[in-house]
Short mmCIF file of C-alpha atoms in Angstrom, two decimals:
data_model
loop_
_atom_site.label_atom_id
_atom_site.label_comp_id
_atom_site.label_asym_id
_atom_site.label_seq_id
_atom_site.Cartn_x
_atom_site.Cartn_y
_atom_site.Cartn_z
CA MET O 145 -3.45 -11.90 -37.94
CA GLY O 146 -1.21 -13.85 -35.58
CA PHE O 147 -1.60 -14.89 -32.00
CA SER O 148 -2.03 -12.82 -28.86
CA ILE O 149 1.09 -13.83 -26.92
CA GLY O 150 1.73 -13.19 -23.24
CA TYR O 151 5.54 -12.92 -23.08
CA VAL O 152 6.50 -13.72 -19.49
CA CYS O 153 9.99 -13.29 -18.05
CA GLU O 154 11.77 -12.37 -14.86
CA ARG O 155 13.51 -9.27 -16.19
CA ASP O 156 12.68 -6.32 -18.43
CA PRO O 157 12.33 -7.78 -21.94
CA THR O 158 13.06 -4.39 -23.54
CA ASP O 159 16.47 -4.05 -21.87
CA TYR O 160 19.46 -5.10 -23.99
CA ALA O 161 21.51 -5.64 -20.81
CA SER O 162 19.00 -8.18 -19.52
CA ASN O 163 20.15 -11.68 -20.48
CA SER O 164 22.39 -10.28 -23.23
CA GLY O 165 19.39 -8.94 -25.13
CA VAL O 166 17.88 -12.40 -25.69
CA HIS O 167 14.42 -11.19 -24.67
CA VAL O 168 14.60 -8.11 -26.89
CA PHE O 169 15.34 -10.18 -29.97
CA MET O 170 12.75 -12.85 -29.16
CA VAL O 171 10.03 -10.25 -28.70
CA ARG O 172 11.00 -8.57 -31.99
CA ALA O 173 10.91 -11.90 -33.84
CA LEU O 174 7.48 -12.74 -32.42
CA GLU O 175 6.14 -9.31 -33.42
CA LYS O 176 7.67 -9.50 -36.91
CA SER O 177 5.84 -12.80 -37.38
CA GLY O 178 2.55 -10.91 -37.08
CA ASN O 179 1.79 -11.66 -33.43
CA GLN O 180 0.54 -9.23 -30.83
CA VAL O 181 2.99 -9.51 -27.91
CA HIS O 182 2.03 -8.42 -24.38
CA LEU O 183 5.04 -8.06 -22.08
CA HIS O 184 4.68 -9.35 -18.52
CA TYR O 185 7.51 -9.04 -16.04
CA PRO O 186 7.73 -7.91 -12.41
CA ASN O 187 8.18 -4.16 -12.84
CA SER O 188 6.41 -2.92 -9.72
CA HIS O 189 8.56 -0.89 -7.31
CA LEU O 190 6.83 -2.57 -4.37
CA PHE O 191 7.66 -6.00 -5.77
CA GLN O 192 11.31 -5.01 -6.32
CA ARG O 193 11.49 -3.81 -2.71
CA VAL O 194 10.04 -7.10 -1.43
CA VAL O 195 12.55 -9.05 -3.55
CA ARG O 196 15.46 -7.03 -2.13
CA ILE O 197 14.33 -7.80 1.43
CA ALA O 198 13.83 -11.49 0.62
CA PHE O 199 17.28 -11.59 -0.99
CA ARG O 200 18.87 -10.20 2.17
CA LEU O 201 17.08 -12.76 4.33
CA TYR O 202 18.11 -15.54 1.96
CA ALA O 203 21.74 -14.34 2.07
CA LEU O 204 21.71 -14.59 5.88
CA THR O 205 20.73 -18.24 5.80
CA ASN O 206 22.56 -19.49 2.68
CA SER O 207 26.26 -19.45 1.86
CA ASN O 208 25.70 -18.74 -1.84
CA SER O 209 23.26 -15.84 -2.08
CA SER O 210 23.45 -15.76 -5.90
CA MET O 211 21.25 -18.88 -5.83
CA PHE O 212 18.33 -16.78 -4.56
CA TYR O 213 17.07 -16.40 -8.13
CA ASN O 214 16.89 -20.21 -8.41
CA SER O 215 15.13 -20.69 -5.08
CA ARG O 216 11.59 -21.70 -4.23
CA LEU O 217 11.25 -18.43 -2.28
CA TYR O 218 11.91 -16.37 -5.42
CA ALA O 219 9.62 -18.60 -7.48
CA LEU O 220 6.81 -18.08 -4.97
CA LEU O 221 7.33 -14.31 -5.00
CA LEU O 222 7.08 -14.31 -8.80
CA ALA O 223 3.92 -16.40 -8.69
CA GLN O 224 2.38 -13.99 -6.20
CA TYR O 225 3.32 -11.04 -8.39
CA PHE O 226 1.52 -12.45 -11.40
CA LYS O 227 -1.44 -13.44 -9.23
CA TRP O 228 -1.76 -10.11 -7.36
CA PHE O 229 -1.31 -7.87 -10.34
CA LYS O 230 -3.33 -10.13 -12.63
CA ALA O 231 -0.52 -9.51 -15.08
CA LEU O 232 -1.77 -11.98 -17.63
CA GLY O 233 -4.87 -10.95 -19.48
CA LYS O 234 -6.45 -13.00 -22.20
CA CYS O 235 -3.77 -14.51 -24.39
CA ASP O 236 -3.84 -17.28 -26.98
CA VAL O 237 -0.52 -18.60 -25.73
CA VAL O 238 1.98 -17.84 -22.96
CA PHE O 239 5.64 -17.67 -23.95
CA VAL O 240 8.08 -18.13 -21.04
CA SER O 241 11.73 -17.53 -21.89
CA ARG O 242 14.52 -18.53 -19.52
CA GLY O 243 12.16 -18.47 -16.58
CA SER O 244 11.85 -21.84 -14.91
CA ALA O 245 11.16 -20.07 -11.60
CA VAL O 246 8.17 -18.31 -13.16
CA LEU O 247 6.87 -21.41 -14.85
CA ALA O 248 7.32 -23.69 -11.85
CA SER O 249 5.09 -21.70 -9.51
CA THR O 250 2.64 -19.74 -11.64
CA ASP O 251 -0.76 -21.06 -12.66
CA PHE O 252 -1.50 -20.01 -16.23
CA GLY O 253 -4.81 -21.85 -16.33
CA GLN O 254 -5.71 -23.59 -19.58
CA VAL O 255 -3.58 -21.34 -21.80
CA PRO O 256 -0.95 -23.27 -23.82
CA ILE O 257 2.63 -22.56 -22.72
CA VAL O 258 5.79 -22.36 -24.81
CA TYR O 259 8.94 -22.57 -22.67
CA THR O 260 12.45 -21.91 -23.97
CA SER O 261 15.79 -22.08 -22.23
CA ASP O 262 19.39 -22.24 -23.35
CA ALA O 263 20.73 -24.35 -20.48
CA THR O 264 19.62 -26.67 -17.75
CA PHE O 265 20.16 -25.88 -14.10
CA ARG O 266 22.48 -28.88 -13.66
CA LEU O 267 24.58 -27.77 -16.64
CA LEU O 268 24.93 -24.26 -15.19
CA SER O 269 25.84 -25.61 -11.75
CA GLY O 270 28.83 -27.40 -13.30
CA TYR O 271 29.85 -24.52 -15.56
CA ASN O 272 29.07 -21.10 -14.06
CA ASP O 273 31.28 -19.92 -11.17
CA ASN O 274 28.25 -18.49 -9.32
CA TYR O 275 26.80 -21.99 -9.06
CA LYS O 276 29.96 -23.90 -8.04
CA HIS O 277 29.71 -23.15 -4.32
CA CYS O 278 26.13 -24.22 -3.77
CA SER O 279 25.01 -26.26 -0.84
CA PRO O 280 23.33 -29.62 -1.57
CA LYS O 281 20.03 -28.01 -0.51
CA GLN O 282 20.45 -25.21 -3.05
CA LEU O 283 21.28 -27.67 -5.83
CA ALA O 284 18.24 -29.78 -4.98
CA GLU O 285 16.02 -26.68 -4.98
CA GLY O 286 17.28 -25.57 -8.39
CA ASP O 287 16.70 -29.05 -9.81
CA LEU O 288 13.21 -29.16 -8.32
CA LEU O 289 12.20 -25.83 -9.88
CA GLU O 290 13.42 -26.92 -13.27
CA ARG O 291 11.60 -30.26 -13.08
CA ARG O 292 8.38 -28.44 -12.19
CA ALA O 293 8.83 -26.12 -15.16
#
């Protein structure tokens, strides 16, 4: 018998359209290895409504609203989600994929954490068009979240 893994991410890990299906294939690989995988992502309608409101407020005060998902505000909302809904039960290990915002602000207690990512924030800010028009404050915030992760 394998491990009990809490798979934590920001988007639906069963959706092929989410992050090009990366989560779907990672979850499958973990399950095929004999592990019991528990999916944890913010799927509450109330949470999604709060995020939409926060996004609109962020867009009013920041020139590049696409950076909302790399902001401390979003990270704090994610942390509150996992805290309020007690989304993580007893797991042997927590697996966080492409979720520096989740990892930076969420307290997983004494459970070991495995974190994977395919790019750094600084690399994306020089490559992806959505990141090219960021204010210095937004760039600093993205770097801070990644360092905390």
